[in-house]
PDB file of C-alpha atoms and ligand atoms in Angstrom:
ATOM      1  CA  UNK X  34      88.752 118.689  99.829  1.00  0.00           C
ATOM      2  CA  UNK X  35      90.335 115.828 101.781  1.00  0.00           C
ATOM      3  CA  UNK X  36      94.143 116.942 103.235  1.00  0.00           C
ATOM      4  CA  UNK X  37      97.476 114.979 102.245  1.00  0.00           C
ATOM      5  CA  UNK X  38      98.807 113.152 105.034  1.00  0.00           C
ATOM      6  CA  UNK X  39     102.351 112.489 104.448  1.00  0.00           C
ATOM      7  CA  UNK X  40     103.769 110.004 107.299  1.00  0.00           C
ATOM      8  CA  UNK X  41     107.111 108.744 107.563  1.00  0.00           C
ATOM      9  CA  UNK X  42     107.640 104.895 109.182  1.00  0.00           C
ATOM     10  CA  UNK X  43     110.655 104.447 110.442  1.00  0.00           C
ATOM     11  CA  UNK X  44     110.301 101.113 111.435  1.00  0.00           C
ATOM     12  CA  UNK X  45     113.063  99.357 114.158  1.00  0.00           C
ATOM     13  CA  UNK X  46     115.673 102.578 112.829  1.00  0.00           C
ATOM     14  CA  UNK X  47     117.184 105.025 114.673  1.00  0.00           C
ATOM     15  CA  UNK X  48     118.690 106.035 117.974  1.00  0.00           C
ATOM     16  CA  UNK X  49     117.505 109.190 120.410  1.00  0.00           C
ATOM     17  CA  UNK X  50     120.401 111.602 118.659  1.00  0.00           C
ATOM     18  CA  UNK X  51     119.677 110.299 115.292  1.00  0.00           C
ATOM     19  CA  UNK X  52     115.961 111.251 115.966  1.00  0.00           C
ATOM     20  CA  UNK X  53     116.476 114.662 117.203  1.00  0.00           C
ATOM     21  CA  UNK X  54     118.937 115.204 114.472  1.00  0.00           C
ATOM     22  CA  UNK X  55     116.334 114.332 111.924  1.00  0.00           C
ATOM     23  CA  UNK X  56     113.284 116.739 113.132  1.00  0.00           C
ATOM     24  CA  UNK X  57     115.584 119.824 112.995  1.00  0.00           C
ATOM     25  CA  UNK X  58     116.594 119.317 109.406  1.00  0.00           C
ATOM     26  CA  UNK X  59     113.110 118.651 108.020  1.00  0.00           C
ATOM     27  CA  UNK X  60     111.701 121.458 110.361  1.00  0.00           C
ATOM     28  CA  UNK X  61     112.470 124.110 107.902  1.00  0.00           C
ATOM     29  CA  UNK X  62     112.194 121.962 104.514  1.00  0.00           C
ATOM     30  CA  UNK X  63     108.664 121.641 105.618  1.00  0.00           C
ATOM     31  CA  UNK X  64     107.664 124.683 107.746  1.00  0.00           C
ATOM     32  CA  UNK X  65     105.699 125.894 104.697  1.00  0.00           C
ATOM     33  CA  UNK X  66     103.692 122.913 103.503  1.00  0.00           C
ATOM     34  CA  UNK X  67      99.552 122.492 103.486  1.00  0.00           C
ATOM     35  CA  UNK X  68     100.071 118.811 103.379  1.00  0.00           C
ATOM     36  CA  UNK X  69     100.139 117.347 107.427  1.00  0.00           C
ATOM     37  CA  UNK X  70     103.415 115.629 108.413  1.00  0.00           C
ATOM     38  CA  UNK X  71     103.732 112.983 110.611  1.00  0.00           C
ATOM     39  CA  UNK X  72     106.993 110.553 111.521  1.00  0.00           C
ATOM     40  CA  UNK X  73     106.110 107.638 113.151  1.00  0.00           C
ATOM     41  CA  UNK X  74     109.076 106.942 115.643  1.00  0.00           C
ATOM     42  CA  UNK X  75     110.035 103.882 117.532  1.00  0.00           C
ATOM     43  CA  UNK X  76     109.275 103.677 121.407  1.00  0.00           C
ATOM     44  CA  UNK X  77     112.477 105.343 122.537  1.00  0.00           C
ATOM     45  CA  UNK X  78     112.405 108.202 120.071  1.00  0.00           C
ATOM     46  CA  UNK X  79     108.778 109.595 121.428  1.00  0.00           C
ATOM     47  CA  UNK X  80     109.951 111.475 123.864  1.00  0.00           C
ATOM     48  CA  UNK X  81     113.062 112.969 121.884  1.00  0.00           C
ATOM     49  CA  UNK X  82     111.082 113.570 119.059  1.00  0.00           C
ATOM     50  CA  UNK X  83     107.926 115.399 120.464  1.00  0.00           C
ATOM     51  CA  UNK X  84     110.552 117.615 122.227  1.00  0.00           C
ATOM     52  CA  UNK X  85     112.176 118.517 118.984  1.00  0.00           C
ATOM     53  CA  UNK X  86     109.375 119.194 117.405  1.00  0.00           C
ATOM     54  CA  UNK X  87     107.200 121.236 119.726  1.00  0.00           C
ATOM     55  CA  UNK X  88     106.432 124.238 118.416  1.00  0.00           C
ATOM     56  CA  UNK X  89     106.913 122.997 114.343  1.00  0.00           C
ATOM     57  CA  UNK X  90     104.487 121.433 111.909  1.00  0.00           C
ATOM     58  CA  UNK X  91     105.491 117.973 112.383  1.00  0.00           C
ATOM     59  CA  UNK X  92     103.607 115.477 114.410  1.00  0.00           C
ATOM     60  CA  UNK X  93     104.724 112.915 116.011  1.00  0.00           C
ATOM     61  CA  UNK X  94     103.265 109.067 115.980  1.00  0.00           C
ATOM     62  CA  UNK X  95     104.146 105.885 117.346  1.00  0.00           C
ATOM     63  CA  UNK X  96     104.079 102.364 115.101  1.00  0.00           C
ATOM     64  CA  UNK X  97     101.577 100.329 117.540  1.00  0.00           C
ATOM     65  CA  UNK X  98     100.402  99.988 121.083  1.00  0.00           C
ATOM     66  CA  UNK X  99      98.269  97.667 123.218  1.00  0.00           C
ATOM     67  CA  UNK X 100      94.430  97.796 123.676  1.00  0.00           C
ATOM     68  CA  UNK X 101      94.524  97.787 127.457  1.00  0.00           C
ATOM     69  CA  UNK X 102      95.111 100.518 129.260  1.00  0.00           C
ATOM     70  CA  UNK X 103      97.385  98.733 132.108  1.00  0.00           C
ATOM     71  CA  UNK X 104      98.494  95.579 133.545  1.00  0.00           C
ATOM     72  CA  UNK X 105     100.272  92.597 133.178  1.00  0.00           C
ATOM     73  CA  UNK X 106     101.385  92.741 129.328  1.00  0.00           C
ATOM     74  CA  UNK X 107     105.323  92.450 129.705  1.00  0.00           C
ATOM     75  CA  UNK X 108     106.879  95.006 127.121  1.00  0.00           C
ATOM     76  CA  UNK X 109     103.772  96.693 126.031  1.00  0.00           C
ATOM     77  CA  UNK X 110     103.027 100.000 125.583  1.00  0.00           C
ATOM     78  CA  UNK X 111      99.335 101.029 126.051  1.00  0.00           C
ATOM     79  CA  UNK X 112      97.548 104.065 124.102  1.00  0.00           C
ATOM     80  CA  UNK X 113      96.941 106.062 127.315  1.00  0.00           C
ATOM     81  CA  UNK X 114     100.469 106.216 127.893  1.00  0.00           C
ATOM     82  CA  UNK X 115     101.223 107.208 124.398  1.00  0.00           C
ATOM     83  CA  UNK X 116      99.283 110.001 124.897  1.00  0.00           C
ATOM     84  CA  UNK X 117     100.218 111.145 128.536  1.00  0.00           C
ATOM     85  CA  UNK X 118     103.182 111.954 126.714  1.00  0.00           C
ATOM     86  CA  UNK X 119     101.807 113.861 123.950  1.00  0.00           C
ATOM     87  CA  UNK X 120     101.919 111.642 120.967  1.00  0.00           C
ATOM     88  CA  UNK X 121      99.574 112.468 118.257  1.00  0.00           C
ATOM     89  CA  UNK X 122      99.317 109.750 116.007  1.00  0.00           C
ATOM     90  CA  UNK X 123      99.287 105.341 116.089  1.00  0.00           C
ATOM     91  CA  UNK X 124     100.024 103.153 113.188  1.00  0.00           C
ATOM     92  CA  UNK X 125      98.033  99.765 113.684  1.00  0.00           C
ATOM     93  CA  UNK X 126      97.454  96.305 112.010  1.00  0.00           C
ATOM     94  CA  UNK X 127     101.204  97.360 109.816  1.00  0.00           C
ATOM     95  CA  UNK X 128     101.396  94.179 107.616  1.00  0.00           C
ATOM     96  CA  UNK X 129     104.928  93.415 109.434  1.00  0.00           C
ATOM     97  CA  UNK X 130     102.783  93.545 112.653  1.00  0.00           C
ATOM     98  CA  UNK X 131     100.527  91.066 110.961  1.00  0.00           C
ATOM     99  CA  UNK X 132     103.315  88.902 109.504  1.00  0.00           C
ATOM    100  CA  UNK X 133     105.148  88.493 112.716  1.00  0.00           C
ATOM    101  CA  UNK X 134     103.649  89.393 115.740  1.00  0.00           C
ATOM    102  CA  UNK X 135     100.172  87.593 115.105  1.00  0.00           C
ATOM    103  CA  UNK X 136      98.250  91.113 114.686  1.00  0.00           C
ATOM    104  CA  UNK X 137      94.819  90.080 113.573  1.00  0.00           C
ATOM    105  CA  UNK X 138      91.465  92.077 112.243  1.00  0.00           C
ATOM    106  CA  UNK X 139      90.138  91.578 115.462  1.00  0.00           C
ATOM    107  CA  UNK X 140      93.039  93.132 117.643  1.00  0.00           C
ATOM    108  CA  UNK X 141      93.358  95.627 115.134  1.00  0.00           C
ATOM    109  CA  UNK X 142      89.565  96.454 115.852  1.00  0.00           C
ATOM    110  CA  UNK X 143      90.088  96.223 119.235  1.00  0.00           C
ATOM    111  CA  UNK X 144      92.881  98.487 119.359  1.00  0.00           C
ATOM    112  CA  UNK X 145      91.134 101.192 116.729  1.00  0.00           C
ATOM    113  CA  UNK X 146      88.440 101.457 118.701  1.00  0.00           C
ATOM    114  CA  UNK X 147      90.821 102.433 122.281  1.00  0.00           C
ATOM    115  CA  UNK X 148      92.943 104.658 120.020  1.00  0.00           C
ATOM    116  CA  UNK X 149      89.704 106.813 118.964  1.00  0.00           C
ATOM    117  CA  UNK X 150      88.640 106.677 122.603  1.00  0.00           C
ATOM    118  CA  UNK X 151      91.788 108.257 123.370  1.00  0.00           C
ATOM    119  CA  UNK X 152      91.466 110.810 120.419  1.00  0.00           C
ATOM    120  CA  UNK X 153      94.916 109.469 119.052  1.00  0.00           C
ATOM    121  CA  UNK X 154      95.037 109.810 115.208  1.00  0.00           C
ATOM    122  CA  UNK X 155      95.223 105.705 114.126  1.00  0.00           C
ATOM    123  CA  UNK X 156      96.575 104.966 110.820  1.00  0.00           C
ATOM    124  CA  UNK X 157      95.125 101.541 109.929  1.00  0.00           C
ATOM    125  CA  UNK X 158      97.276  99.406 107.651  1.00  0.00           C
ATOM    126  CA  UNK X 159      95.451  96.721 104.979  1.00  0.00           C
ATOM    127  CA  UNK X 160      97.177  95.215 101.756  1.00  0.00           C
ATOM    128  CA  UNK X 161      97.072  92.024  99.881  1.00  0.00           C
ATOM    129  CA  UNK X 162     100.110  89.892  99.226  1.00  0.00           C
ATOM    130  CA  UNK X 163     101.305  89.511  95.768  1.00  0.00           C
ATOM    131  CA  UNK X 164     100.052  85.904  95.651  1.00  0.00           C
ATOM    132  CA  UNK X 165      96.570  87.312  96.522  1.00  0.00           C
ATOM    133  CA  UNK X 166      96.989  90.457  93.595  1.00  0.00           C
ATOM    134  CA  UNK X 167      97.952  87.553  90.901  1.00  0.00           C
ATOM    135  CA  UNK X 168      95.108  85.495  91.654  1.00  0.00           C
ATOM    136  CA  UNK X 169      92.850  88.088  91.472  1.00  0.00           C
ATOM    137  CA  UNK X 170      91.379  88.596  94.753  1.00  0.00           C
ATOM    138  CA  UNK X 171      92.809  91.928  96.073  1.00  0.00           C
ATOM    139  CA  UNK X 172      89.784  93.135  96.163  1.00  0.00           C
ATOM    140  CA  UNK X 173      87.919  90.713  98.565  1.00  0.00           C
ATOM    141  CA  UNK X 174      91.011  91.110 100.945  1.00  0.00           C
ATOM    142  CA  UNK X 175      91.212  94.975 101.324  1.00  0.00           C
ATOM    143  CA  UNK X 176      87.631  94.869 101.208  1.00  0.00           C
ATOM    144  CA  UNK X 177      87.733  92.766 104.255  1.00  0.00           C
ATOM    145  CA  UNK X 178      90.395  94.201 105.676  1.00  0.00           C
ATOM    146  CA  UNK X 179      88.748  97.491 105.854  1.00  0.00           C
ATOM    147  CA  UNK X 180      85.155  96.100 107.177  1.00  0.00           C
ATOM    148  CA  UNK X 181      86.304  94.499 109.722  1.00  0.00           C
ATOM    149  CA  UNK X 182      89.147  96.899 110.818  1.00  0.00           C
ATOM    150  CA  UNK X 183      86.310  99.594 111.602  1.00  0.00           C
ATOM    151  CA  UNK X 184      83.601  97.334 112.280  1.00  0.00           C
ATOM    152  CA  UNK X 185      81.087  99.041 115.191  1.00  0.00           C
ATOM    153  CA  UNK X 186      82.593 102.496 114.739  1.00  0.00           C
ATOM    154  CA  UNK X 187      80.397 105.493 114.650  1.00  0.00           C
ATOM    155  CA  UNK X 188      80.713 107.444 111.473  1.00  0.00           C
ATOM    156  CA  UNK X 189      82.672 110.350 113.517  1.00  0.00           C
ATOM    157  CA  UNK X 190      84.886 107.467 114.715  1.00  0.00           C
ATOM    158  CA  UNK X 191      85.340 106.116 110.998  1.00  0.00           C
ATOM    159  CA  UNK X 192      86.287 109.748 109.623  1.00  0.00           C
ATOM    160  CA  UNK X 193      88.555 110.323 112.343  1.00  0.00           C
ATOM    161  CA  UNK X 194      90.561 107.079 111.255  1.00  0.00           C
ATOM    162  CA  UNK X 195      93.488 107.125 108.424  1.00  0.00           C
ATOM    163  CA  UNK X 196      93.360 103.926 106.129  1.00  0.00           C
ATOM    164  CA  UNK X 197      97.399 103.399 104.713  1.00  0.00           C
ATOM    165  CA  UNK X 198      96.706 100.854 101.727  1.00  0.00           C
ATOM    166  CA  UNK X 199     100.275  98.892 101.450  1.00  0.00           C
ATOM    167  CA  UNK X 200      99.946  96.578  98.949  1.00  0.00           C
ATOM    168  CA  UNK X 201     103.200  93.729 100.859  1.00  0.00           C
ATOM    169  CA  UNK X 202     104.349  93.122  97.725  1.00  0.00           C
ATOM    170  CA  UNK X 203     105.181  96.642  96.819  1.00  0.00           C
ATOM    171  CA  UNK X 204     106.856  97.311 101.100  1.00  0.00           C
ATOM    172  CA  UNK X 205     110.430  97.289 100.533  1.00  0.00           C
ATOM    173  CA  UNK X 206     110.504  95.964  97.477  1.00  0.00           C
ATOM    174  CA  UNK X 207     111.490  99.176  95.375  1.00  0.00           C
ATOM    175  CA  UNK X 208     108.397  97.882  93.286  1.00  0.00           C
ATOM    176  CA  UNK X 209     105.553 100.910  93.848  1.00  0.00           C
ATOM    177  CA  UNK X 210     102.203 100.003  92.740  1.00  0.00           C
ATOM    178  CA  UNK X 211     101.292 101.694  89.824  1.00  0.00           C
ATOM    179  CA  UNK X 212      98.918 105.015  90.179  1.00  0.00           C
ATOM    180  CA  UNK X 213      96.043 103.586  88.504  1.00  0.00           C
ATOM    181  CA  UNK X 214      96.304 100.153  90.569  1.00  0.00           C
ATOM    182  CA  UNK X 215      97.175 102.253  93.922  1.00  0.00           C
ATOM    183  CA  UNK X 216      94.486 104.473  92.703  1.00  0.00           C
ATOM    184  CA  UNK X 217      92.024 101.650  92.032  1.00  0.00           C
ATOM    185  CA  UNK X 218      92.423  99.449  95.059  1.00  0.00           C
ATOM    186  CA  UNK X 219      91.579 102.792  97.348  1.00  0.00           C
ATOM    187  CA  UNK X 220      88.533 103.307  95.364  1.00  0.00           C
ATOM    188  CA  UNK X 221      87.422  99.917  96.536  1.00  0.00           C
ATOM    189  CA  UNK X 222      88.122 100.510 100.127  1.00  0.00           C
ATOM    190  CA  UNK X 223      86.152 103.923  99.599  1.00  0.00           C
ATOM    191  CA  UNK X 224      83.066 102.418  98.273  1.00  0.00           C
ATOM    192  CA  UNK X 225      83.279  99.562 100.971  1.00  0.00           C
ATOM    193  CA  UNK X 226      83.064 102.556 103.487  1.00  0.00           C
ATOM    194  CA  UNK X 227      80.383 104.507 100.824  1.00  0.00           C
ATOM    195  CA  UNK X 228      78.226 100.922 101.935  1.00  0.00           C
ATOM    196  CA  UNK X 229      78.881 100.601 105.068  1.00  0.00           C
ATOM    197  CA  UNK X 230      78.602 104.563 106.106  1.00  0.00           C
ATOM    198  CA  UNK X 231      77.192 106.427 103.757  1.00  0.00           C
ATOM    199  CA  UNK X 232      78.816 108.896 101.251  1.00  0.00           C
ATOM    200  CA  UNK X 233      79.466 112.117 103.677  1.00  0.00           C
ATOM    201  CA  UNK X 234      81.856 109.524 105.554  1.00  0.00           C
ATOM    202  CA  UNK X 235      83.252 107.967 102.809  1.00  0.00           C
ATOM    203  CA  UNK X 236      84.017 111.480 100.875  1.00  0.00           C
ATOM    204  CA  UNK X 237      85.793 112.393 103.566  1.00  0.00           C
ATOM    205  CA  UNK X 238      87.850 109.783 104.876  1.00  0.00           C
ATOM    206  CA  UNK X 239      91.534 110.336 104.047  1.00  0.00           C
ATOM    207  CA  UNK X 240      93.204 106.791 102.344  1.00  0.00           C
ATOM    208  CA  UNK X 241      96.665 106.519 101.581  1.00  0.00           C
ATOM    209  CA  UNK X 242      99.015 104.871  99.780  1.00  0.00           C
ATOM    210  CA  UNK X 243     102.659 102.842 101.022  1.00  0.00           C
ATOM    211  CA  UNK X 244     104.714 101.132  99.623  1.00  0.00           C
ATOM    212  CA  UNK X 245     108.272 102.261  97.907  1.00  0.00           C
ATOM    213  CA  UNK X 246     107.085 105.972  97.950  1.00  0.00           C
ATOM    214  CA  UNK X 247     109.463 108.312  97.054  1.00  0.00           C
ATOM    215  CA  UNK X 248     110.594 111.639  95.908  1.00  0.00           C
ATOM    216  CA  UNK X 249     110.045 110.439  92.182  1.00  0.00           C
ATOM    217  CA  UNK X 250     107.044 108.677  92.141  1.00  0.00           C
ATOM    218  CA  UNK X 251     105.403 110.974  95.126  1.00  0.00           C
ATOM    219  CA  UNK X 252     103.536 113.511  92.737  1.00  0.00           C
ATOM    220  CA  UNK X 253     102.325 111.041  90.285  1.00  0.00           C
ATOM    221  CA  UNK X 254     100.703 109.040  93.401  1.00  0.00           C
ATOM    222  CA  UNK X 255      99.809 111.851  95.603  1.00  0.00           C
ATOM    223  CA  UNK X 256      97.878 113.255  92.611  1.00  0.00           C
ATOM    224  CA  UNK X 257      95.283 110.719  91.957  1.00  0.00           C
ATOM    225  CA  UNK X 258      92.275 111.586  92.304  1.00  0.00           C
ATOM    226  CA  UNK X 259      91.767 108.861  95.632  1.00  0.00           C
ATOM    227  CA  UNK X 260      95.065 108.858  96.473  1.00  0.00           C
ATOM    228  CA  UNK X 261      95.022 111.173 100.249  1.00  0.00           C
ATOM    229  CA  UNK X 262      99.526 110.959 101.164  1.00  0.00           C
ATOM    230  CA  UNK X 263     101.190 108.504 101.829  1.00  0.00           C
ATOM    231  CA  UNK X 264     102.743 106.361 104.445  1.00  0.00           C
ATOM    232  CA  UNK X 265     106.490 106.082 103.786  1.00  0.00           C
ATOM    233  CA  UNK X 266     109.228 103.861 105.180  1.00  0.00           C
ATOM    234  CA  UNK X 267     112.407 104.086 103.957  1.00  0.00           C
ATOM    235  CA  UNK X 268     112.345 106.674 102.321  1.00  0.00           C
ATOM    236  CA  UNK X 269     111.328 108.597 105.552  1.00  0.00           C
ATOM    237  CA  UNK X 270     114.750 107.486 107.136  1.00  0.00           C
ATOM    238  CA  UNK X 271     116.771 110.730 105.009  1.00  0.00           C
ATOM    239  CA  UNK X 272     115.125 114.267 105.846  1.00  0.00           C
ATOM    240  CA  UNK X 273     115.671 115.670 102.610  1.00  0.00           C
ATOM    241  CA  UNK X 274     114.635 112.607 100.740  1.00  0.00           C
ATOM    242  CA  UNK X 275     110.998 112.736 102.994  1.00  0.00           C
ATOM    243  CA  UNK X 276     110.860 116.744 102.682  1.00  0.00           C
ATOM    244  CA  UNK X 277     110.887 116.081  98.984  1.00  0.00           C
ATOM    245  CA  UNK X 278     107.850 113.421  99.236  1.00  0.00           C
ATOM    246  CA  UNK X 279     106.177 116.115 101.490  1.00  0.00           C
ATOM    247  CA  UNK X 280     106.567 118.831  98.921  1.00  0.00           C
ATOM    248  CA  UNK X 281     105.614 116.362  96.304  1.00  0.00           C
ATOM    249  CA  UNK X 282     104.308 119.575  94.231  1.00  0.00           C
TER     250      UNK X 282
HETATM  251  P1  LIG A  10     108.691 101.262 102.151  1.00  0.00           P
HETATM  252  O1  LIG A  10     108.335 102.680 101.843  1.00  0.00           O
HETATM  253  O2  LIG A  10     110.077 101.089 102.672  1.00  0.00           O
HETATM  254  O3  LIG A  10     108.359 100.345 101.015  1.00  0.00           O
HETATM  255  O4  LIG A  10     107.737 100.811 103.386  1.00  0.00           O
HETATM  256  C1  LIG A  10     106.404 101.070 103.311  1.00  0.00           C
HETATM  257  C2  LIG A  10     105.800 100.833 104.643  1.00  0.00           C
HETATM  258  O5  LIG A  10     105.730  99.723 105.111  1.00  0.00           O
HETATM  259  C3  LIG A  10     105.343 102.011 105.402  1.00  0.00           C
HETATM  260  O6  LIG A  10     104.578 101.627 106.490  1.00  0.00           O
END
């Protein structure tokens, strides 16, 4: 049985205080869950948030870092010190990454393959645009996406890495996939990795779906039979709201 991963994406929101104020009320709305929870913070909110929520069941991720491990890379942040710190968990190749900071396959293969050096948990983002769902060839691109995300990772390396599919059409938008396309399109990416790795790595390789999750359209998502959590933006900004997706049943 593959675990639920719920994660929460903040995004470019909130302040230290606003942080720490949000990890002590969902520490008890979630204290009693099976499901692993996770709340990707910004930069500035690592620190305050790991602090807060030592000692709970909430880990704590950050929403990107660089490949290298030091040097000249004005306003970077690399994985090594992500984890000095004590950060559990990395978001990579998000489709805003893609969209405006020139994130490619290749640096998100690059910086996959540092994160699992590092034992950080990555959480790799792929999705097709709407454009590319209407004409048809969703498929190819998450296909893609995928194979070249994890290409020349072992098959430990592969089931230690969370695939988030985000459809960018549904990110935002208040328009969620439905749970037989979100459902579908993860099947793909699972039968990509069934090819590429064989079906012990593919069974177990936790896939998610993001995009306009929330508390009423959590269990009907989170319930499919390839659907493994979900990574959630806004509504992770309201700690009720994200204890609810979290306790989706
Ligand atoms: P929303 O849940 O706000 O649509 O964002 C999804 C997302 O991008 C999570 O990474």
């Amino acid at each position: 049985m593959r675990k639920k991963v719920i994660a929460g994406n903040w995004k470019m929101n909130k302040l230290p205080n606003e942080a720490m104020e949000f990890i002590t009320e969902l520490e008890p709305l979630v204290k009693n869950t099976e499901n692993e929870v996770v709340v990707c913070v910004p930069y500035t909110d690592l620190f305050y948030a790991l602090n807060m929520a030592q000692d709970t069941n909430i880990k704590i991720g950050a929403q990107n870092m660089n490949a290298e491990e030091k040097g000249a890379y004005t306003g970077e942040v690399s994985g090594e010190m992500l984890k000095a710190i004590g950060v559990e968990y990395v978001i990579l190749g998000h489709s805003e990454r893609r969209a405006y900071y020139s994130e490619t396959d290749e640096s998100v293969n690059k910086k996959l393959k540092k994160a699992l050096s590092l034992s950080l948990k990555p959480i790799v983002c792929v999705g097709e645009s709407l454009e590319q769902r209407e004409s048809g060839s969703a498929k190819e691109i998450v296909t893609t996406q995928t194979r070249l995300a994890l290409d020349g990772l072992s098959n430990d390396d592969v089931k230690s890495t969370i695939i988030a599919y985000e459809p960018i059409w549904a990110i935002g938008t208040g328009k969620t996939a439905t749970k037989e396309d979100a459902n579908e399109t993860i099947k793909w990416i699972r039968e990509e990795i069934l090819k590429l790795y064989g079906n012990d790595v593919a069974d177990s390789v936790i896939i998610q779906y993001g995009g306009s999750v929330k508390s009423s359209n959590a269990n009907e998502l989170f319930t499919m039979s390839d659907i493994d959590g979900g990574l959630v933006g806004g509504a992770s900004l309201k700690a009720d709201e994200f204890s609810k997706i979290v306790n989706y049943k």
